[in-house]
Amino acid sequence: MMRKWRLAFFALLALNALALVGAVLYVTTPPKDYTSYQALENGPAAGNTVVVNTTKADFEGIANTYIQRAMKDQPIPLALSVTDDVSISTELTVFSVTLPILMKFEPLVQKDGNLLLEQKSVEVGMLDIPPESALKLLRDSVDLPDFMEVMPKDEEVVLKLTEIPLDGGISVRAASFNLEDDDIRLLVTIEP
């Protein structure tokens, strides 16, 4: 009789142990659509990207905000304007004379998402100076933000949208820049 009780006790103990192991496995097994925190941490670096449609006026405002932030200690004003083309205006003081400079560019989206500005015209007050000289003067006289690269020999300026310092792991690239239809599309990526 004692043997039956002992056998029943161990059978019940084994059944309880199996039930406990089964319950633990059931609770700790993730659903098939579950993504763990570690998987996100080690996942693709591309992040999540959204296309943002903006207008010329909105792009101009955003660009000038970041230019002003980057040039906060600079006495020389620099402004970007977006109309039928992209214009950069500034003032340079030479021998106590302030010269207004207006440079007009044709914007082209590069494969890397940056914006190449090809120079169309230059106006320096009433003076007629070559575009290469105006860009060289701009590059050498103004401490431009790191995301603006002036290339006088090519008569181009590159707005490195991908290098604009944004908070929170956000990066921006240009997808299209159609000024005629007032349709500017930016790819905004939030890095994991």
Coordinates of N, CA and C in Angstrom, one line a residue:
M1 N 0.8 -1.2 0.0 CA 0.0 0.0 0.0 C 0.9 1.3 0.0
M2 N 1.9 1.2 0.8 CA 2.8 2.3 0.8 C 3.5 2.6 -0.5
R3 N 3.7 1.5 -1.2 CA 4.4 1.6 -2.5 C 3.5 2.3 -3.5
K4 N 2.2 2.1 -3.5 CA 1.2 2.8 -4.4 C 1.2 4.3 -4.1
W5 N 1.2 4.6 -2.8 CA 1.2 6.1 -2.4 C 2.5 6.8 -2.9
R6 N 3.6 6.0 -2.7 CA 4.9 6.6 -3.1 C 4.9 6.8 -4.7
L7 N 4.5 5.8 -5.4 CA 4.4 5.9 -6.8 C 3.4 7.0 -7.3
A8 N 2.3 7.1 -6.6 CA 1.3 8.2 -6.9 C 1.9 9.6 -6.6
F9 N 2.7 9.7 -5.5 CA 3.3 10.9 -5.1 C 4.3 11.4 -6.2
F10 N 5.2 10.4 -6.6 CA 6.2 10.8 -7.6 C 5.6 11.1 -9.0
A11 N 4.5 10.4 -9.3 CA 3.8 10.7 -10.6 C 3.2 12.1 -10.5
L12 N 2.6 12.4 -9.4 CA 2.0 13.8 -9.2 C 3.1 14.8 -9.3
L13 N 4.2 14.6 -8.6 CA 5.4 15.5 -8.6 C 5.9 15.7 -10.0
A14 N 6.0 14.6 -10.8 CA 6.5 14.7 -12.2 C 5.5 15.5 -13.1
L15 N 4.2 15.3 -12.8 CA 3.1 16.0 -13.6 C 3.2 17.5 -13.2
N16 N 3.4 17.8 -12.0 CA 3.5 19.2 -11.6 C 4.7 19.9 -12.2
A17 N 5.8 19.2 -12.2 CA 7.1 19.7 -12.8 C 6.9 19.9 -14.3
L18 N 6.2 19.0 -15.0 CA 6.0 19.2 -16.4 C 5.0 20.3 -16.7
A19 N 4.0 20.5 -15.8 CA 3.1 21.6 -15.9 C 3.8 22.9 -15.7
L20 N 4.7 23.0 -14.8 CA 5.5 24.2 -14.5 C 6.4 24.5 -15.6
V21 N 7.1 23.6 -16.2 CA 8.0 23.8 -17.3 C 7.2 24.2 -18.5
G22 N 6.1 23.6 -18.8 CA 5.2 24.0 -19.9 C 4.7 25.4 -19.7
A23 N 4.3 25.8 -18.5 CA 3.8 27.2 -18.3 C 4.9 28.2 -18.5
V24 N 6.1 27.9 -18.0 CA 7.2 28.8 -18.3 C 7.6 29.0 -19.7
L25 N 7.6 27.8 -20.5 CA 7.8 27.9 -21.9 C 6.7 28.7 -22.6
Y26 N 5.5 28.5 -22.2 CA 4.4 29.1 -22.9 C 4.4 30.6 -22.6
V27 N 4.8 31.1 -21.4 CA 4.9 32.5 -21.1 C 6.1 33.2 -21.7
T28 N 7.2 32.5 -21.8 CA 8.4 33.1 -22.3 C 8.6 33.0 -23.8
T29 N 7.9 32.2 -24.5 CA 8.0 32.1 -26.0 C 7.3 33.3 -26.6
P30 N 8.1 34.1 -27.4 CA 7.5 35.3 -28.1 C 6.5 34.9 -29.2
P31 N 5.5 35.8 -29.5 CA 4.7 35.5 -30.6 C 5.5 35.6 -31.9
K32 N 5.0 35.1 -33.0 CA 5.8 35.0 -34.2 C 6.1 36.4 -34.8
D33 N 5.3 37.4 -34.6 CA 5.5 38.7 -35.1 C 6.3 39.6 -34.2
Y34 N 6.8 39.1 -33.1 CA 7.5 39.8 -32.1 C 8.9 40.2 -32.5
T35 N 9.3 41.4 -32.3 CA 10.7 41.9 -32.6 C 11.3 42.3 -31.2
S36 N 12.4 41.7 -30.9 CA 13.0 42.0 -29.6 C 13.7 43.3 -29.6
Y37 N 14.0 43.9 -28.5 CA 14.8 45.1 -28.4 C 16.2 44.9 -29.0
Q38 N 16.8 43.7 -28.7 CA 18.1 43.4 -29.3 C 18.1 43.4 -30.8
A39 N 17.0 42.8 -31.3 CA 16.9 42.8 -32.8 C 16.9 44.2 -33.4
L40 N 16.2 45.1 -32.7 CA 16.1 46.5 -33.2 C 17.5 47.1 -33.0
E41 N 18.2 46.8 -31.9 CA 19.5 47.4 -31.7 C 20.5 47.0 -32.7
N42 N 20.4 45.8 -33.2 CA 21.4 45.2 -34.1 C 20.8 45.2 -35.6
G43 N 19.7 45.8 -35.8 CA 19.0 45.8 -37.1 C 19.7 46.7 -38.1
P44 N 19.0 46.9 -39.2 CA 19.6 47.7 -40.3 C 19.8 49.2 -39.8
A45 N 20.9 49.8 -40.2 CA 21.2 51.1 -39.8 C 20.4 52.1 -40.7
A46 N 19.7 51.7 -41.7 CA 19.0 52.6 -42.6 C 17.9 53.4 -41.9
G47 N 17.3 52.8 -40.9 CA 16.2 53.5 -40.1 C 14.9 53.5 -40.9
N48 N 14.0 54.3 -40.4 CA 12.7 54.4 -41.1 C 12.6 55.7 -41.8
T49 N 12.2 55.7 -43.0 CA 12.2 56.9 -43.9 C 10.8 57.2 -44.3
V50 N 10.5 58.5 -44.3 CA 9.3 59.1 -44.7 C 9.5 60.2 -45.7
V51 N 8.7 60.3 -46.7 CA 8.8 61.3 -47.7 C 8.0 62.5 -47.3
V52 N 8.7 63.7 -47.2 CA 8.0 64.9 -46.8 C 7.9 65.8 -48.0
N53 N 6.7 66.2 -48.4 CA 6.5 67.1 -49.5 C 6.5 68.5 -48.9
T54 N 7.2 69.4 -49.5 CA 7.3 70.8 -49.0 C 7.2 71.8 -50.1
T55 N 7.0 73.0 -49.8 CA 6.9 74.1 -50.8 C 8.3 74.9 -50.8
K56 N 8.4 75.7 -51.8 CA 9.6 76.6 -51.9 C 9.7 77.4 -50.6
A57 N 8.6 78.0 -50.2 CA 8.7 78.9 -49.0 C 9.1 78.1 -47.7
D58 N 8.5 76.9 -47.6 CA 8.9 76.1 -46.4 C 10.3 75.7 -46.4
F59 N 10.8 75.3 -47.6 CA 12.2 74.9 -47.7 C 13.1 76.0 -47.4
E60 N 12.8 77.2 -47.9 CA 13.6 78.4 -47.7 C 13.6 78.7 -46.2
G61 N 12.5 78.6 -45.5 CA 12.5 78.9 -44.1 C 13.3 77.9 -43.3
I62 N 13.2 76.6 -43.6 CA 14.0 75.6 -42.9 C 15.5 75.8 -43.2
A63 N 15.8 76.0 -44.4 CA 17.3 76.2 -44.8 C 17.8 77.4 -44.1
N64 N 17.1 78.5 -44.1 CA 17.6 79.7 -43.4 C 17.8 79.6 -41.9
T65 N 16.9 78.8 -41.3 CA 17.0 78.5 -39.9 C 18.3 77.8 -39.6
Y66 N 18.6 76.8 -40.3 CA 19.8 76.0 -40.1 C 21.1 76.8 -40.5
I67 N 21.0 77.6 -41.5 CA 22.1 78.5 -41.8 C 22.4 79.5 -40.7
Q68 N 21.3 80.1 -40.2 CA 21.5 81.1 -39.1 C 22.0 80.4 -37.8
R69 N 21.5 79.2 -37.5 CA 22.0 78.5 -36.3 C 23.5 78.3 -36.5
A70 N 23.9 77.8 -37.7 CA 25.4 77.5 -37.9 C 26.2 78.8 -37.9
M71 N 25.7 79.9 -38.3 CA 26.4 81.1 -38.4 C 26.1 82.1 -37.3
K72 N 25.7 81.7 -36.2 CA 25.2 82.5 -35.1 C 26.3 83.6 -34.6
D73 N 27.5 83.3 -34.7 CA 28.6 84.3 -34.3 C 29.1 85.1 -35.5
Q74 N 28.5 84.9 -36.6 CA 29.1 85.7 -37.8 C 28.4 87.0 -38.0
P75 N 29.1 88.1 -38.2 CA 28.5 89.4 -38.4 C 28.0 89.5 -39.9
I76 N 28.4 88.6 -40.8 CA 28.1 88.7 -42.2 C 26.8 88.0 -42.4
P77 N 25.7 88.7 -42.9 CA 24.4 88.0 -43.1 C 24.5 87.1 -44.4
L78 N 23.8 86.0 -44.3 CA 23.8 85.1 -45.5 C 22.3 84.6 -45.5
A79 N 21.7 84.7 -46.6 CA 20.3 84.2 -46.7 C 20.1 83.4 -48.0
L80 N 19.3 82.4 -47.9 CA 19.0 81.6 -49.0 C 17.5 81.9 -49.4
S81 N 17.3 82.1 -50.7 CA 15.9 82.4 -51.2 C 15.6 81.3 -52.3
V82 N 14.3 80.9 -52.3 CA 13.9 79.9 -53.3 C 12.7 80.5 -54.0
T83 N 12.9 80.8 -55.2 CA 11.8 81.3 -56.1 C 11.8 80.4 -57.4
D84 N 12.0 81.1 -58.5 CA 12.2 80.3 -59.8 C 13.6 79.6 -59.8
D85 N 14.4 80.0 -58.9 CA 15.8 79.5 -58.8 C 16.1 79.5 -57.3
V86 N 17.3 79.1 -57.0 CA 17.8 79.2 -55.6 C 18.8 80.4 -55.6
S87 N 18.6 81.3 -54.7 CA 19.5 82.5 -54.6 C 20.2 82.5 -53.2
I88 N 21.4 82.9 -53.2 CA 22.1 83.2 -52.0 C 22.5 84.7 -52.0
S89 N 22.1 85.4 -50.9 CA 22.5 86.8 -50.9 C 23.3 87.0 -49.6
T90 N 24.2 87.9 -49.7 CA 25.1 88.2 -48.6 C 25.6 89.7 -48.8
E91 N 26.3 90.1 -47.8 CA 27.0 91.5 -47.9 C 28.4 91.3 -47.5
L92 N 29.3 91.9 -48.2 CA 30.7 91.9 -47.9 C 31.2 93.3 -47.7
T93 N 32.0 93.6 -46.7 CA 32.5 94.9 -46.5 C 34.0 94.9 -47.0
V94 N 34.2 95.8 -48.0 CA 35.6 95.9 -48.5 C 35.9 97.4 -48.5
F95 N 37.0 97.7 -47.7 CA 37.5 99.1 -47.6 C 36.3 100.0 -47.1
S96 N 35.6 99.5 -46.1 CA 34.5 100.3 -45.4 C 33.3 100.5 -46.3
V97 N 33.3 99.8 -47.4 CA 32.1 99.8 -48.4 C 31.4 98.5 -48.3
T98 N 30.1 98.5 -48.1 CA 29.3 97.3 -48.1 C 28.8 97.0 -49.5
L99 N 29.2 95.8 -49.9 CA 28.7 95.3 -51.2 C 27.7 94.2 -51.1
P100 N 26.5 94.5 -51.6 CA 25.5 93.4 -51.7 C 25.8 92.4 -52.8
I101 N 25.7 91.2 -52.5 CA 26.0 90.1 -53.5 C 24.8 89.2 -53.6
L102 N 24.3 89.0 -54.8 CA 23.2 88.1 -55.1 C 23.7 87.1 -56.1
M103 N 23.6 85.8 -55.7 CA 24.0 84.7 -56.6 C 22.8 83.8 -56.9
K104 N 22.6 83.5 -58.1 CA 21.4 82.7 -58.5 C 21.9 81.4 -59.0
F105 N 21.2 80.3 -58.6 CA 21.6 78.9 -58.9 C 20.5 78.1 -59.5
E106 N 20.9 77.1 -60.2 CA 19.9 76.1 -60.7 C 20.2 74.9 -59.8
P107 N 19.1 74.4 -59.0 CA 19.3 73.3 -58.1 C 19.2 71.9 -58.8
L108 N 20.1 71.0 -58.5 CA 20.0 69.7 -59.0 C 20.2 68.7 -57.8
V109 N 19.4 67.7 -57.8 CA 19.5 66.7 -56.7 C 20.5 65.7 -57.1
Q110 N 21.5 65.4 -56.2 CA 22.5 64.4 -56.5 C 22.0 63.1 -56.0
K111 N 22.7 62.0 -56.4 CA 22.4 60.7 -56.1 C 22.4 60.4 -54.5
D112 N 23.3 61.1 -53.9 CA 23.5 60.9 -52.4 C 22.5 61.7 -51.6
G113 N 21.6 62.5 -52.3 CA 20.5 63.2 -51.6 C 20.9 64.7 -51.3
N114 N 22.1 65.1 -51.6 CA 22.5 66.5 -51.4 C 22.0 67.3 -52.6
L115 N 22.1 68.6 -52.4 CA 21.6 69.5 -53.4 C 22.8 70.3 -54.1
L116 N 23.0 70.1 -55.4 CA 24.0 70.8 -56.1 C 23.4 72.0 -56.7
L117 N 24.0 73.2 -56.4 CA 23.6 74.5 -56.9 C 24.5 74.9 -58.0
E118 N 24.1 74.9 -59.3 CA 24.9 75.4 -60.4 C 24.6 76.9 -60.6
Q119 N 25.7 77.7 -60.6 CA 25.5 79.1 -60.7 C 25.0 79.5 -62.1
K120 N 24.0 80.4 -62.0 CA 23.4 81.0 -63.2 C 23.9 82.4 -63.4
S121 N 23.9 83.2 -62.3 CA 24.3 84.6 -62.4 C 24.8 85.1 -61.1
V122 N 25.5 86.2 -61.2 CA 26.0 86.9 -60.0 C 25.8 88.4 -60.2
E123 N 25.4 89.0 -59.1 CA 25.2 90.5 -59.0 C 25.9 91.0 -57.8
V124 N 27.0 91.8 -58.0 CA 27.7 92.4 -56.9 C 27.5 93.9 -57.0
G125 N 26.5 94.4 -56.3 CA 26.1 95.8 -56.5 C 25.9 96.1 -58.0
M126 N 26.6 97.1 -58.5 CA 26.5 97.4 -59.9 C 27.8 96.9 -60.6
L127 N 28.7 96.2 -59.9 CA 29.9 95.7 -60.5 C 29.6 94.4 -61.4
D128 N 30.4 94.2 -62.4 CA 30.3 93.0 -63.2 C 31.6 92.2 -62.9
I129 N 31.5 91.2 -62.0 CA 32.7 90.4 -61.8 C 32.3 88.9 -62.2
P130 N 33.4 88.2 -62.5 CA 33.1 86.8 -62.9 C 32.5 85.9 -61.8
P131 N 31.7 85.0 -62.1 CA 31.1 84.1 -61.1 C 32.1 83.4 -60.2
E132 N 33.2 82.9 -60.9 CA 34.2 82.2 -60.1 C 34.8 83.1 -59.0
S133 N 35.0 84.4 -59.4 CA 35.6 85.4 -58.4 C 34.6 85.6 -57.3
A134 N 33.3 85.7 -57.6 CA 32.3 86.0 -56.5 C 32.2 84.8 -55.6
L135 N 32.3 83.6 -56.1 CA 32.2 82.4 -55.2 C 33.5 82.3 -54.4
K136 N 34.6 82.6 -55.0 CA 35.9 82.6 -54.3 C 35.9 83.6 -53.1
L137 N 35.3 84.8 -53.4 CA 35.2 85.9 -52.4 C 34.3 85.4 -51.3
L138 N 33.2 84.8 -51.6 CA 32.2 84.2 -50.6 C 32.9 83.2 -49.8
R139 N 33.6 82.2 -50.4 CA 34.2 81.1 -49.7 C 35.3 81.6 -48.8
D140 N 36.1 82.6 -49.2 CA 37.2 83.1 -48.4 C 36.8 84.1 -47.4
S141 N 35.7 84.8 -47.6 CA 35.3 85.9 -46.7 C 34.3 85.5 -45.6
V142 N 33.5 84.5 -45.9 CA 32.5 84.1 -45.0 C 32.8 82.7 -44.4
D143 N 32.7 82.6 -43.1 CA 32.9 81.2 -42.5 C 31.6 80.5 -42.6
L144 N 31.4 79.8 -43.7 CA 30.2 79.1 -44.1 C 30.0 77.9 -43.2
P145 N 28.7 77.5 -43.0 CA 28.4 76.3 -42.3 C 29.1 75.1 -43.0
D146 N 29.4 74.1 -42.2 CA 30.1 72.9 -42.7 C 29.2 72.2 -43.8
F147 N 27.9 72.4 -43.8 CA 27.1 71.7 -44.8 C 26.9 72.5 -46.1
M148 N 27.7 73.6 -46.2 CA 27.7 74.4 -47.5 C 29.1 74.3 -48.0
E149 N 29.3 73.7 -49.2 CA 30.6 73.7 -49.8 C 30.6 74.5 -51.1
V150 N 31.5 75.5 -51.1 CA 31.6 76.4 -52.3 C 32.8 75.9 -53.1
M151 N 32.5 75.7 -54.4 CA 33.5 75.3 -55.4 C 33.6 76.3 -56.5
P152 N 34.4 77.4 -56.3 CA 34.5 78.5 -57.3 C 34.8 78.0 -58.7
K153 N 35.8 77.1 -58.9 CA 36.2 76.7 -60.2 C 35.1 76.1 -61.0
D154 N 34.2 75.3 -60.3 CA 33.1 74.7 -61.0 C 31.9 75.5 -61.0
E155 N 32.0 76.7 -60.3 CA 30.8 77.7 -60.2 C 29.6 76.9 -59.6
E156 N 29.9 76.2 -58.5 CA 28.8 75.5 -57.8 C 28.9 75.6 -56.3
V157 N 27.8 75.4 -55.7 CA 27.7 75.3 -54.3 C 27.0 74.0 -54.0
V158 N 27.5 73.2 -53.0 CA 26.8 72.0 -52.6 C 26.2 72.2 -51.3
L159 N 24.8 72.1 -51.2 CA 24.1 72.1 -49.9 C 24.1 70.6 -49.4
K160 N 24.9 70.3 -48.5 CA 25.0 68.9 -48.0 C 23.9 68.6 -47.0
L161 N 22.7 68.4 -47.5 CA 21.6 68.1 -46.6 C 21.8 67.0 -45.7
T162 N 22.6 66.0 -46.2 CA 22.9 64.8 -45.3 C 23.8 65.1 -44.2
E163 N 24.4 66.3 -44.2 CA 25.4 66.7 -43.1 C 24.8 67.8 -42.2
I164 N 23.6 68.2 -42.4 CA 23.0 69.2 -41.5 C 22.8 68.5 -40.1
P165 N 23.3 69.2 -39.1 CA 23.2 68.6 -37.8 C 21.8 68.7 -37.2
L166 N 21.1 67.5 -37.2 CA 19.8 67.4 -36.7 C 19.8 66.6 -35.4
D167 N 18.9 66.9 -34.5 CA 18.8 66.1 -33.2 C 18.1 64.8 -33.4
G168 N 18.3 63.9 -32.5 CA 17.5 62.7 -32.4 C 17.7 61.7 -33.5
G169 N 18.9 61.6 -34.1 CA 19.2 60.6 -35.1 C 18.4 60.8 -36.3
I170 N 18.1 62.0 -36.7 CA 17.3 62.3 -37.9 C 18.2 62.8 -39.0
S171 N 18.0 62.3 -40.2 CA 18.8 62.8 -41.3 C 17.9 63.1 -42.5
V172 N 18.3 64.0 -43.3 CA 17.5 64.5 -44.4 C 18.3 64.4 -45.8
R173 N 17.6 63.9 -46.8 CA 18.1 63.9 -48.1 C 17.0 64.4 -49.1
A174 N 17.5 65.0 -50.2 CA 16.5 65.5 -51.2 C 16.2 64.3 -52.1
A175 N 14.9 64.2 -52.5 CA 14.5 63.2 -53.4 C 14.2 63.9 -54.8
S176 N 13.5 65.0 -54.7 CA 13.3 65.8 -55.9 C 13.1 67.3 -55.5
F177 N 13.4 68.1 -56.5 CA 13.5 69.6 -56.3 C 12.9 70.3 -57.5
N178 N 11.6 70.3 -57.6 CA 10.9 70.8 -58.8 C 10.4 72.2 -58.5
L179 N 11.1 73.3 -58.8 CA 10.7 74.6 -58.5 C 9.5 75.1 -59.3
E180 N 9.5 74.6 -60.6 CA 8.4 75.1 -61.5 C 7.0 74.7 -60.9
D181 N 6.9 73.5 -60.4 CA 5.7 73.0 -59.8 C 5.6 73.2 -58.3
D182 N 6.5 73.9 -57.7 CA 6.6 74.1 -56.3 C 6.4 72.8 -55.5
D183 N 7.2 71.8 -56.0 CA 7.1 70.4 -55.4 C 8.5 70.0 -55.0
I184 N 8.8 70.1 -53.7 CA 10.1 69.7 -53.2 C 9.9 68.5 -52.3
R185 N 10.6 67.4 -52.5 CA 10.4 66.2 -51.7 C 11.7 65.9 -51.0
L186 N 11.5 65.7 -49.7 CA 12.7 65.4 -48.9 C 12.5 64.0 -48.2
L187 N 13.5 63.2 -48.1 CA 13.4 62.0 -47.4 C 14.0 62.2 -46.0
V188 N 13.1 62.0 -45.0 CA 13.5 62.2 -43.6 C 13.6 60.8 -43.0
T189 N 14.9 60.5 -42.5 CA 15.1 59.2 -42.0 C 15.4 59.3 -40.5
I190 N 14.7 58.5 -39.7 CA 14.9 58.4 -38.3 C 15.7 57.2 -38.0
E191 N 16.9 57.4 -37.5 CA 17.8 56.2 -37.3 C 17.4 55.5 -36.0
P192 N 17.6 54.2 -35.9 CA 17.2 53.5 -34.7 C 18.2 53.8 -33.6

